């Protein structure tokens, strides 16, 4: 029981979540770095913004874009994640606001978007290493390398989320450290005038916006792990706050160094170019250090993303949206079936190019975010007195105003999508629209077992029981 605006309520989050007394819960520091890796993992992959738009717009983009997109998404995640502290995350947000059909669609497009995104990290990993090991540039060695990386990191996810969390902390520090060193080395060579170079008549807006969007989204992904967090009502908002600062600095500082210390050649600014800048500024040793940091960063991002994707499937099974076997945990407490499904998706999609992966996952992610914004506003109207341990001020009007800038941005990103990406993405959305009725048919005919965890509140039929 508690008080909210002098009204008593039984909050949604007062229901004991599964594994509430499990000692293997995530604390603040590992959670900060898991969010860091869900969103960023370091500056690897931001180079295309300079190629697309030049130094000035790249730097401005990584200062303005977080205000328009990252901060609103992080705030919404903090409010709804503490309101529904369970592993289905954004799926239960949409399901509670709009019904189970749209909740399933949210789960499908966000899971698929996450798997597509995760297929990118073996690609980035090998792109950074191929300048030192040319054999990894293509052919059979690259295929074997992708499979090997995926299997090793998948096993790490299987061994437990607490291991993943502390590994993320270690990898995060090791990934950021060489850029700090590179920053000190670059000081004598910095030319501030280089930061102001802009050619607004020669901007690839599609590449620029997609790269910014890809590098600064996925704040809500951590919501699918909230059921594994110690005291999420306090821990989640704090972790999101610190992670926003860490992410922005991890992008802006290396871009400031790279564009200010090296003469501009826009065509060279593509995946892996930071390692070339390191060689120019510090020599081969720094180049290898940056390449090693890139490898560690992609490892961290991969394991964090896979944790989020697989626990989402577990959470959906606990909500009865997927067959019960998705809710089975390994002896380490990890969602074994979800991990296997997510790893299989990564392997199947890893043949795509960097730009194709970014564009496809952005399109699907935008669809999911539209549902998320609608659910956020709808829940403010539908459940105004529900427990919100973290609540964004401003009431319903403030909630609507908060969603307007990122919604406009979504429209711009979608408008710049290629026809090929649009067709593939809409086909993926259509699969979800068919899949949900098929699963309901399977459940009705009892071909597979579905069940709702008794530890979770009934968000569809007992909403009145949540309020007094």
CSV table of C-alpha atoms in Angstrom, one decimal:
chain,number,residue,atom,x,y,z
A,1,UNK,CA,0.0,0.0,0.0
A,2,UNK,CA,1.1,3.6,-0.5
A,3,UNK,CA,0.0,7.1,-1.1
A,4,UNK,CA,-0.2,9.0,-4.4
A,5,UNK,CA,-1.8,12.4,-4.4
A,6,UNK,CA,-3.5,11.4,-1.2
A,7,UNK,CA,-5.1,8.4,-2.9
A,8,UNK,CA,-4.5,4.9,-1.6
A,9,UNK,CA,-3.5,2.3,-4.2
A,10,UNK,CA,-2.1,-1.1,-4.6
A,11,UNK,CA,0.5,-0.5,-7.2
A,12,UNK,CA,1.2,-2.8,-10.1
A,13,UNK,CA,4.8,-3.0,-8.9
A,14,UNK,CA,3.7,-4.1,-5.4
A,15,UNK,CA,3.1,-7.6,-6.8
A,16,UNK,CA,6.1,-9.8,-6.1
A,17,UNK,CA,8.0,-10.4,-9.3
A,18,UNK,CA,9.4,-13.8,-10.1
A,19,UNK,CA,12.7,-14.6,-8.4
A,20,UNK,CA,12.3,-11.6,-6.1
A,21,UNK,CA,14.5,-13.2,-3.4
A,22,UNK,CA,17.1,-14.5,-5.8
A,23,UNK,CA,20.6,-13.3,-4.7
A,24,UNK,CA,21.8,-13.2,-8.3
A,25,UNK,CA,20.3,-9.7,-8.9
A,26,UNK,CA,21.8,-6.9,-10.9
A,27,UNK,CA,23.1,-4.0,-8.8
A,28,UNK,CA,23.6,-0.4,-10.0
A,29,UNK,CA,27.1,-0.5,-11.6
A,30,UNK,CA,26.6,-3.6,-13.7
A,31,UNK,CA,23.2,-2.2,-14.8
A,32,UNK,CA,24.7,1.1,-15.9
A,33,UNK,CA,27.2,-0.7,-18.1
A,34,UNK,CA,24.6,-3.1,-19.5
A,35,UNK,CA,22.5,0.0,-20.5
A,36,UNK,CA,25.8,1.5,-21.9
A,37,UNK,CA,26.3,-1.6,-24.0
A,38,UNK,CA,22.6,-1.9,-25.0
A,39,UNK,CA,22.9,1.7,-26.5
A,40,UNK,CA,26.5,2.3,-27.4
A,41,UNK,CA,29.5,0.3,-26.2
A,42,UNK,CA,31.9,3.0,-27.3
A,43,UNK,CA,32.3,5.1,-30.4
A,44,UNK,CA,32.7,2.2,-32.8
A,45,UNK,CA,30.2,2.7,-35.6
A,46,UNK,CA,29.9,6.5,-35.4
A,47,UNK,CA,32.4,7.2,-38.1
A,48,UNK,CA,29.8,7.2,-40.9
A,49,UNK,CA,28.3,10.4,-39.5
A,50,UNK,CA,31.5,12.3,-40.4
A,51,UNK,CA,31.5,10.7,-43.9
A,52,UNK,CA,27.8,11.6,-44.3
A,53,UNK,CA,27.8,15.2,-43.0
A,54,UNK,CA,31.2,16.4,-42.0
A,55,UNK,CA,32.7,17.2,-38.6
A,56,UNK,CA,30.4,20.0,-37.5
A,57,UNK,CA,27.1,18.2,-38.1
A,58,UNK,CA,28.5,15.0,-36.6
A,59,UNK,CA,29.5,16.7,-33.4
A,60,UNK,CA,26.2,18.7,-33.2
A,61,UNK,CA,24.3,15.6,-33.9
A,62,UNK,CA,25.7,13.8,-30.9
A,63,UNK,CA,24.8,16.7,-28.7
A,64,UNK,CA,21.3,17.6,-30.0
A,65,UNK,CA,20.1,14.1,-30.9
A,66,UNK,CA,20.3,12.8,-27.2
A,67,UNK,CA,18.0,15.7,-26.1
A,68,UNK,CA,15.5,15.0,-28.8
A,69,UNK,CA,15.6,11.2,-28.6
A,70,UNK,CA,17.7,9.6,-25.9
A,71,UNK,CA,16.5,11.6,-22.9
A,72,UNK,CA,12.7,11.1,-23.6
A,73,UNK,CA,13.2,7.4,-24.3
A,74,UNK,CA,15.2,7.0,-21.1
A,75,UNK,CA,12.6,8.9,-19.0
A,76,UNK,CA,9.8,6.8,-20.4
A,77,UNK,CA,11.8,3.6,-19.7
A,78,UNK,CA,12.4,4.8,-16.1
A,79,UNK,CA,8.7,5.4,-15.5
A,80,UNK,CA,7.2,2.4,-17.2
A,81,UNK,CA,10.0,0.1,-16.1
A,82,UNK,CA,9.4,0.8,-12.5
A,83,UNK,CA,5.7,0.7,-13.0
A,84,UNK,CA,6.0,-2.9,-14.4
A,85,UNK,CA,9.1,-4.4,-12.9
A,86,UNK,CA,9.1,-7.7,-15.0
A,87,UNK,CA,11.0,-9.2,-17.8
A,88,UNK,CA,8.4,-8.7,-20.5
A,89,UNK,CA,9.4,-5.0,-20.4
A,90,UNK,CA,7.9,-2.9,-23.2
A,91,UNK,CA,5.7,-5.8,-24.2
A,92,UNK,CA,3.6,-5.5,-21.0
A,93,UNK,CA,3.5,-1.7,-21.3
A,94,UNK,CA,1.8,-2.0,-24.7
A,95,UNK,CA,-0.2,-5.0,-23.7
A,96,UNK,CA,-1.6,-3.2,-20.6
A,97,UNK,CA,-2.4,-0.1,-22.6
A,98,UNK,CA,-3.6,-1.4,-25.9
A,99,UNK,CA,-4.4,-5.1,-25.4
A,100,UNK,CA,-2.5,-8.4,-25.9
A,101,UNK,CA,-2.6,-8.4,-29.7
A,102,UNK,CA,-0.6,-5.2,-29.9
A,103,UNK,CA,1.6,-6.3,-27.0
A,104,UNK,CA,2.6,-9.3,-29.0
A,105,UNK,CA,3.3,-7.1,-32.1
A,106,UNK,CA,5.5,-4.9,-29.9
A,107,UNK,CA,7.4,-8.0,-28.7
A,108,UNK,CA,7.8,-9.4,-32.2
A,109,UNK,CA,9.2,-6.2,-33.9
A,110,UNK,CA,11.4,-5.3,-30.9
A,111,UNK,CA,12.8,-8.8,-30.6
A,112,UNK,CA,13.4,-9.0,-34.4
A,113,UNK,CA,15.0,-5.5,-34.3
A,114,UNK,CA,17.2,-6.5,-31.5
A,115,UNK,CA,18.4,-9.7,-33.2
A,116,UNK,CA,19.1,-7.8,-36.4
A,117,UNK,CA,21.0,-5.2,-34.4
A,118,UNK,CA,23.0,-8.0,-32.7
A,119,UNK,CA,24.0,-9.4,-36.0
A,120,UNK,CA,25.9,-6.2,-36.6
A,121,UNK,CA,28.5,-6.8,-33.8
A,122,UNK,CA,30.3,-9.7,-35.3
A,123,UNK,CA,30.4,-7.7,-38.5
A,124,UNK,CA,31.9,-4.6,-36.7
A,125,UNK,CA,34.3,-6.9,-34.8
A,126,UNK,CA,35.7,-8.3,-38.0
A,127,UNK,CA,35.8,-4.9,-39.7
A,128,UNK,CA,38.1,-3.6,-37.1
A,129,UNK,CA,40.4,-6.6,-37.2
A,130,UNK,CA,40.5,-7.1,-41.0
A,131,UNK,CA,43.1,-4.2,-41.5
A,132,UNK,CA,45.5,-6.2,-39.3
A,133,UNK,CA,44.3,-9.7,-40.4
A,134,UNK,CA,43.2,-9.3,-44.1
A,135,UNK,CA,41.9,-12.9,-44.2
A,136,UNK,CA,38.9,-11.9,-42.1
A,137,UNK,CA,37.7,-9.5,-44.8
A,138,UNK,CA,35.6,-12.2,-46.5
A,139,UNK,CA,35.2,-15.8,-47.5
A,140,UNK,CA,35.4,-18.9,-45.4
A,141,UNK,CA,37.6,-17.4,-42.6
A,142,UNK,CA,35.1,-14.7,-42.0
A,143,UNK,CA,32.2,-17.2,-41.9
A,144,UNK,CA,34.1,-19.3,-39.4
A,145,UNK,CA,35.0,-16.2,-37.3
A,146,UNK,CA,31.3,-15.1,-37.2
A,147,UNK,CA,30.2,-18.5,-36.0
A,148,UNK,CA,33.0,-18.8,-33.4
A,149,UNK,CA,32.3,-15.3,-32.0
A,150,UNK,CA,28.6,-16.0,-31.8
A,151,UNK,CA,29.0,-19.4,-30.0
A,152,UNK,CA,31.5,-18.1,-27.4
A,153,UNK,CA,29.4,-15.1,-26.5
A,154,UNK,CA,26.2,-17.1,-26.5
A,155,UNK,CA,27.8,-19.4,-24.0
A,156,UNK,CA,28.6,-16.4,-21.8
A,157,UNK,CA,25.0,-15.4,-21.8
A,158,UNK,CA,24.0,-19.0,-20.8
A,159,UNK,CA,26.3,-18.9,-17.7
A,160,UNK,CA,24.3,-16.1,-16.0
A,161,UNK,CA,23.3,-12.5,-16.1
A,162,UNK,CA,25.4,-11.4,-13.1
A,163,UNK,CA,28.5,-12.7,-15.0
A,164,UNK,CA,27.3,-10.7,-18.1
A,165,UNK,CA,26.8,-7.6,-15.9
A,166,UNK,CA,30.3,-7.6,-14.4
A,167,UNK,CA,31.9,-8.6,-17.6
A,168,UNK,CA,30.2,-5.5,-19.1
A,169,UNK,CA,31.8,-3.3,-16.4
A,170,UNK,CA,35.2,-4.7,-17.2
A,171,UNK,CA,34.8,-4.5,-21.0
A,172,UNK,CA,33.4,-0.9,-20.7
A,173,UNK,CA,36.5,0.3,-18.8
A,174,UNK,CA,38.9,-1.4,-21.2
A,175,UNK,CA,37.0,-0.1,-24.3
A,176,UNK,CA,37.0,3.5,-23.1
A,177,UNK,CA,40.6,3.7,-21.8
A,178,UNK,CA,42.5,3.8,-25.1
A,179,UNK,CA,40.4,6.8,-26.3
A,180,UNK,CA,41.3,8.7,-23.1
A,181,UNK,CA,45.0,8.0,-23.9
A,182,UNK,CA,44.4,9.0,-27.6
A,183,UNK,CA,42.8,12.3,-26.3
A,184,UNK,CA,45.9,13.2,-24.4
A,185,UNK,CA,48.3,12.3,-27.3
A,186,UNK,CA,46.2,14.4,-29.7
A,187,UNK,CA,46.3,17.7,-27.7
A,188,UNK,CA,49.3,19.2,-29.6
A,189,UNK,CA,47.8,18.3,-32.9
A,190,UNK,CA,44.2,19.6,-32.3
A,191,UNK,CA,43.0,22.3,-34.7
A,192,UNK,CA,39.6,23.7,-33.5
A,193,UNK,CA,38.9,25.1,-37.0
A,194,UNK,CA,38.5,21.5,-38.2
A,195,UNK,CA,35.5,21.1,-36.0
A,196,UNK,CA,33.6,23.8,-37.8
A,197,UNK,CA,33.8,22.3,-41.3
A,198,UNK,CA,30.4,21.8,-42.8
A,199,UNK,CA,29.0,21.4,-46.3
A,200,UNK,CA,25.3,21.4,-46.0
A,201,UNK,CA,24.9,20.9,-49.7
A,202,UNK,CA,26.8,17.7,-49.6
A,203,UNK,CA,25.1,15.7,-46.9
A,204,UNK,CA,23.9,12.1,-47.1
A,205,UNK,CA,20.9,12.6,-44.8
A,206,UNK,CA,19.8,8.9,-44.9
A,207,UNK,CA,23.2,7.7,-43.7
A,208,UNK,CA,23.6,10.5,-41.2
A,209,UNK,CA,20.2,10.1,-39.6
A,210,UNK,CA,20.3,6.3,-39.6
A,211,UNK,CA,23.7,6.3,-38.0
A,212,UNK,CA,22.8,8.8,-35.3
A,213,UNK,CA,19.5,7.0,-34.6
A,214,UNK,CA,21.2,3.6,-34.4
A,215,UNK,CA,23.9,4.8,-32.0
A,216,UNK,CA,21.5,6.6,-29.6
A,217,UNK,CA,18.5,4.3,-29.3
A,218,UNK,CA,17.6,1.1,-27.5
A,219,UNK,CA,17.3,2.7,-24.1
A,220,UNK,CA,14.1,0.7,-23.5
A,221,UNK,CA,15.9,-2.6,-24.1
A,222,UNK,CA,16.9,-2.7,-20.4
A,223,UNK,CA,13.3,-3.0,-19.5
A,224,UNK,CA,13.3,-6.7,-20.4
A,225,UNK,CA,15.8,-7.3,-17.6
A,226,UNK,CA,14.0,-5.3,-14.9
A,227,UNK,CA,12.8,-8.5,-13.3
A,228,UNK,CA,16.5,-9.4,-12.7
A,229,UNK,CA,17.4,-6.1,-11.0
A,230,UNK,CA,17.8,-5.5,-7.3
A,231,UNK,CA,15.3,-2.9,-6.1
A,232,UNK,CA,14.4,-1.7,-9.6
A,233,UNK,CA,12.2,1.2,-8.3
A,234,UNK,CA,15.4,3.0,-7.2
A,235,UNK,CA,18.1,1.3,-9.2
A,236,UNK,CA,16.7,1.6,-12.8
A,237,UNK,CA,16.2,5.5,-12.8
A,238,UNK,CA,19.7,6.0,-11.4
A,239,UNK,CA,21.3,3.6,-13.8
A,240,UNK,CA,19.5,5.3,-16.8
A,241,UNK,CA,20.7,8.8,-15.6
A,242,UNK,CA,24.3,7.7,-15.3
A,243,UNK,CA,24.2,5.8,-18.6
A,244,UNK,CA,22.9,8.8,-20.6
A,245,UNK,CA,26.0,10.8,-19.5
A,246,UNK,CA,28.4,7.9,-20.1
A,247,UNK,CA,27.0,7.3,-23.6
A,248,UNK,CA,27.1,10.9,-24.8
A,249,UNK,CA,30.7,11.3,-23.6
A,250,UNK,CA,31.8,8.1,-25.1
A,251,UNK,CA,30.6,9.3,-28.5
A,252,UNK,CA,31.4,13.0,-28.4
A,253,UNK,CA,35.0,12.9,-27.0
A,254,UNK,CA,36.5,10.5,-29.6
A,255,UNK,CA,34.8,12.4,-32.4
A,256,UNK,CA,36.2,15.6,-31.0
A,257,UNK,CA,39.7,14.1,-31.0
A,258,UNK,CA,39.5,12.4,-34.4
A,259,UNK,CA,38.1,15.3,-36.3
A,260,UNK,CA,40.2,17.9,-34.6
A,261,UNK,CA,43.6,16.2,-34.7
A,262,UNK,CA,43.6,14.7,-38.2
A,263,UNK,CA,43.1,16.5,-41.6
A,264,UNK,CA,39.6,15.7,-42.9
A,265,UNK,CA,39.2,13.1,-45.6
A,266,UNK,CA,35.5,12.3,-45.4
A,267,UNK,CA,35.6,9.2,-47.6
A,268,UNK,CA,37.9,7.5,-45.1
A,269,UNK,CA,35.4,8.0,-42.2
A,270,UNK,CA,33.8,4.5,-42.2
A,271,UNK,CA,33.7,1.5,-39.9
A,272,UNK,CA,37.1,0.9,-38.3
A,273,UNK,CA,38.6,4.4,-39.1
A,274,UNK,CA,39.3,5.2,-35.5
A,275,UNK,CA,42.1,2.5,-35.6
A,276,UNK,CA,43.7,4.4,-38.5
A,277,UNK,CA,43.5,7.7,-36.6
A,278,UNK,CA,45.1,5.9,-33.6
A,279,UNK,CA,48.0,4.9,-35.8
A,280,UNK,CA,48.4,8.4,-37.2
A,281,UNK,CA,48.4,9.9,-33.7
A,282,UNK,CA,50.3,7.3,-31.6
A,283,UNK,CA,51.7,4.6,-33.9
A,284,UNK,CA,51.0,1.0,-34.4
A,285,UNK,CA,50.7,0.2,-30.7
A,286,UNK,CA,47.8,2.6,-30.3
A,287,UNK,CA,46.1,1.2,-33.4
A,288,UNK,CA,46.2,-2.3,-32.0
A,289,UNK,CA,44.9,-1.1,-28.7
A,290,UNK,CA,41.9,0.6,-30.4
A,291,UNK,CA,41.3,-2.5,-32.4
A,292,UNK,CA,41.4,-4.6,-29.2
A,293,UNK,CA,39.0,-2.1,-27.6
A,294,UNK,CA,36.7,-2.4,-30.5
A,295,UNK,CA,36.7,-6.2,-30.2
A,296,UNK,CA,35.9,-5.9,-26.5
A,297,UNK,CA,33.2,-3.3,-27.1
A,298,UNK,CA,31.5,-5.5,-29.6
A,299,UNK,CA,31.7,-8.5,-27.3
A,300,UNK,CA,30.1,-6.4,-24.5
A,301,UNK,CA,27.3,-5.1,-26.8
A,302,UNK,CA,26.6,-8.5,-28.1
A,303,UNK,CA,26.2,-10.2,-24.7
A,304,UNK,CA,24.1,-7.3,-23.4
A,305,UNK,CA,21.8,-7.3,-26.4
A,306,UNK,CA,21.4,-11.0,-26.4
A,307,UNK,CA,20.5,-10.9,-22.6
A,308,UNK,CA,17.8,-8.4,-23.4
A,309,UNK,CA,16.4,-10.3,-26.3
A,310,UNK,CA,16.4,-13.7,-24.6
A,311,UNK,CA,14.9,-12.4,-21.4
A,312,UNK,CA,12.2,-10.6,-23.4
A,313,UNK,CA,11.1,-14.0,-24.8
A,314,UNK,CA,11.1,-15.5,-21.3
A,315,UNK,CA,8.9,-12.5,-20.1
A,316,UNK,CA,6.5,-13.0,-23.0
A,317,UNK,CA,6.2,-16.7,-22.1
A,318,UNK,CA,5.5,-15.8,-18.4
A,319,UNK,CA,2.7,-13.6,-19.8
A,320,UNK,CA,1.3,-16.5,-21.8
A,321,UNK,CA,2.1,-14.9,-25.2
A,322,UNK,CA,4.6,-17.6,-26.2
A,323,UNK,CA,4.6,-21.3,-25.4
A,324,UNK,CA,5.6,-22.2,-21.8
A,325,UNK,CA,9.0,-23.8,-22.8
A,326,UNK,CA,10.3,-20.3,-23.5
A,327,UNK,CA,10.0,-19.6,-19.8
A,328,UNK,CA,12.3,-22.5,-18.8
A,329,UNK,CA,15.5,-21.4,-17.1
A,330,UNK,CA,18.9,-23.1,-17.2
A,331,UNK,CA,20.6,-24.0,-13.9
A,332,UNK,CA,22.2,-20.6,-14.1
A,333,UNK,CA,18.8,-18.8,-14.1
A,334,UNK,CA,19.1,-17.8,-17.8
A,335,UNK,CA,16.4,-18.3,-20.5
A,336,UNK,CA,18.0,-21.2,-22.4
A,337,UNK,CA,15.4,-21.4,-25.3
A,338,UNK,CA,15.4,-17.6,-25.7
A,339,UNK,CA,19.2,-17.6,-25.9
A,340,UNK,CA,19.2,-20.3,-28.6
A,341,UNK,CA,16.5,-18.5,-30.7
A,342,UNK,CA,18.3,-15.2,-30.4
A,343,UNK,CA,21.7,-16.8,-31.4
A,344,UNK,CA,20.1,-18.5,-34.4
A,345,UNK,CA,18.7,-15.2,-35.6
A,346,UNK,CA,22.1,-13.5,-35.3
A,347,UNK,CA,23.8,-16.2,-37.4
A,348,UNK,CA,21.1,-16.1,-40.1
A,349,UNK,CA,21.3,-12.3,-40.4
A,350,UNK,CA,25.1,-11.8,-40.1
A,351,UNK,CA,25.5,-11.9,-43.9
A,352,UNK,CA,23.9,-8.5,-44.3
A,353,UNK,CA,26.1,-5.4,-44.7
A,354,UNK,CA,26.5,-2.7,-42.0
A,355,UNK,CA,24.3,-0.2,-43.7
A,356,UNK,CA,21.6,-2.7,-44.5
A,357,UNK,CA,21.5,-4.0,-40.9
A,358,UNK,CA,21.3,-0.4,-39.5
A,359,UNK,CA,18.5,0.6,-41.9
A,360,UNK,CA,16.4,-2.5,-41.4
A,361,UNK,CA,16.6,-2.5,-37.6
A,362,UNK,CA,15.9,1.2,-37.4
A,363,UNK,CA,12.7,0.8,-39.4
A,364,UNK,CA,11.4,-2.0,-37.1
A,365,UNK,CA,12.5,-0.1,-34.1
A,366,UNK,CA,10.6,2.9,-35.1
A,367,UNK,CA,7.4,0.9,-35.5
A,368,UNK,CA,7.9,-0.4,-31.9
A,369,UNK,CA,8.6,3.0,-30.5
A,370,UNK,CA,5.4,4.4,-32.0
A,371,UNK,CA,3.5,1.8,-30.1
A,372,UNK,CA,5.5,2.6,-27.0
A,373,UNK,CA,4.7,6.3,-27.1
A,374,UNK,CA,1.0,5.6,-27.6
A,375,UNK,CA,1.1,3.1,-24.6
A,376,UNK,CA,2.9,5.7,-22.4
A,377,UNK,CA,0.2,8.3,-23.0
A,378,UNK,CA,-2.6,5.8,-22.8
A,379,UNK,CA,-1.5,4.5,-19.4
A,380,UNK,CA,-1.4,8.1,-18.1
A,381,UNK,CA,-5.1,8.3,-19.0
A,382,UNK,CA,-6.1,4.8,-18.2
A,383,UNK,CA,-4.3,4.3,-14.9
A,384,UNK,CA,-3.7,7.8,-13.5
A,385,UNK,CA,-3.3,6.7,-9.9
A,386,UNK,CA,-1.3,3.5,-10.5
A,387,UNK,CA,2.0,3.2,-8.6
A,388,UNK,CA,4.8,5.1,-10.5
A,389,UNK,CA,7.9,5.0,-8.3
A,390,UNK,CA,9.5,7.3,-10.9
A,391,UNK,CA,7.1,9.7,-12.6
A,392,UNK,CA,7.9,12.2,-15.3
A,393,UNK,CA,6.3,15.5,-14.2
A,394,UNK,CA,3.7,17.4,-16.3
A,395,UNK,CA,0.7,15.2,-16.3
A,396,UNK,CA,-1.0,13.8,-19.4
A,397,UNK,CA,-0.2,17.0,-21.4
A,398,UNK,CA,3.5,16.8,-20.4
A,399,UNK,CA,3.5,13.1,-21.5
A,400,UNK,CA,2.1,14.1,-24.9
A,401,UNK,CA,4.6,17.0,-25.4
A,402,UNK,CA,7.5,14.7,-24.4
A,403,UNK,CA,6.6,12.3,-27.2
A,404,UNK,CA,6.2,14.9,-30.0
A,405,UNK,CA,9.9,15.6,-30.9
A,406,UNK,CA,10.9,11.9,-31.0
A,407,UNK,CA,7.8,11.0,-33.0
A,408,UNK,CA,8.7,13.7,-35.6
A,409,UNK,CA,12.2,12.2,-35.7
A,410,UNK,CA,10.8,8.8,-36.3
A,411,UNK,CA,8.8,10.2,-39.3
A,412,UNK,CA,12.0,11.7,-40.7
A,413,UNK,CA,14.0,8.5,-40.3
A,414,UNK,CA,11.2,6.4,-42.0
A,415,UNK,CA,10.9,9.0,-44.8
A,416,UNK,CA,14.6,8.5,-45.7
A,417,UNK,CA,14.3,4.7,-45.7
A,418,UNK,CA,15.0,3.0,-49.0
A,419,UNK,CA,12.3,1.1,-50.8
A,420,UNK,CA,14.1,-2.2,-50.3
A,421,UNK,CA,14.4,-1.7,-46.6
A,422,UNK,CA,10.8,-0.6,-46.3
A,423,UNK,CA,9.5,-3.6,-48.2
A,424,UNK,CA,11.6,-6.1,-46.1
A,425,UNK,CA,10.6,-4.4,-42.8
A,426,UNK,CA,6.9,-4.2,-43.6
A,427,UNK,CA,7.0,-7.9,-44.6
A,428,UNK,CA,8.5,-8.6,-41.1
A,429,UNK,CA,5.7,-6.6,-39.5
A,430,UNK,CA,3.1,-8.6,-41.5
A,431,UNK,CA,4.6,-11.8,-40.2
A,432,UNK,CA,3.8,-10.7,-36.7
A,433,UNK,CA,0.3,-9.8,-37.5
A,434,UNK,CA,-0.3,-13.4,-38.7
A,435,UNK,CA,1.8,-15.1,-36.1
A,436,UNK,CA,-0.2,-13.9,-33.1
A,437,UNK,CA,-3.6,-15.4,-34.2
A,438,UNK,CA,-1.7,-18.6,-35.2
A,439,UNK,CA,-0.3,-18.9,-31.7
A,440,UNK,CA,-3.7,-18.3,-30.2
A,441,UNK,CA,-5.0,-21.1,-32.4
A,442,UNK,CA,-2.2,-23.4,-31.2
A,443,UNK,CA,-3.1,-22.6,-27.6
A,444,UNK,CA,-6.8,-23.2,-28.1
A,445,UNK,CA,-6.1,-26.6,-29.7
A,446,UNK,CA,-3.6,-27.4,-26.9
A,447,UNK,CA,-0.9,-28.3,-29.4
A,448,UNK,CA,1.5,-26.5,-27.1
A,449,UNK,CA,1.2,-25.5,-23.5
A,450,UNK,CA,0.8,-21.8,-22.6
A,451,UNK,CA,0.5,-20.4,-19.1
A,452,UNK,CA,0.7,-17.1,-17.2
A,453,UNK,CA,3.0,-16.9,-14.2
A,454,UNK,CA,1.1,-16.7,-10.9
A,455,UNK,CA,3.6,-14.2,-9.7
A,456,UNK,CA,2.4,-11.5,-12.2
A,457,UNK,CA,-0.7,-9.3,-11.9
A,458,UNK,CA,-3.5,-9.7,-14.3
A,459,UNK,CA,-3.2,-6.5,-16.3
A,460,UNK,CA,-6.2,-7.2,-18.6
A,461,UNK,CA,-9.0,-8.3,-16.3
A,462,UNK,CA,-8.2,-7.1,-12.8
A,463,UNK,CA,-7.2,-3.5,-13.4
A,464,UNK,CA,-9.7,-2.4,-10.8
A,465,UNK,CA,-7.9,-4.5,-8.2
A,466,UNK,CA,-4.8,-2.4,-8.7
A,467,UNK,CA,-6.5,0.7,-7.4
A,468,UNK,CA,-8.6,1.8,-4.4
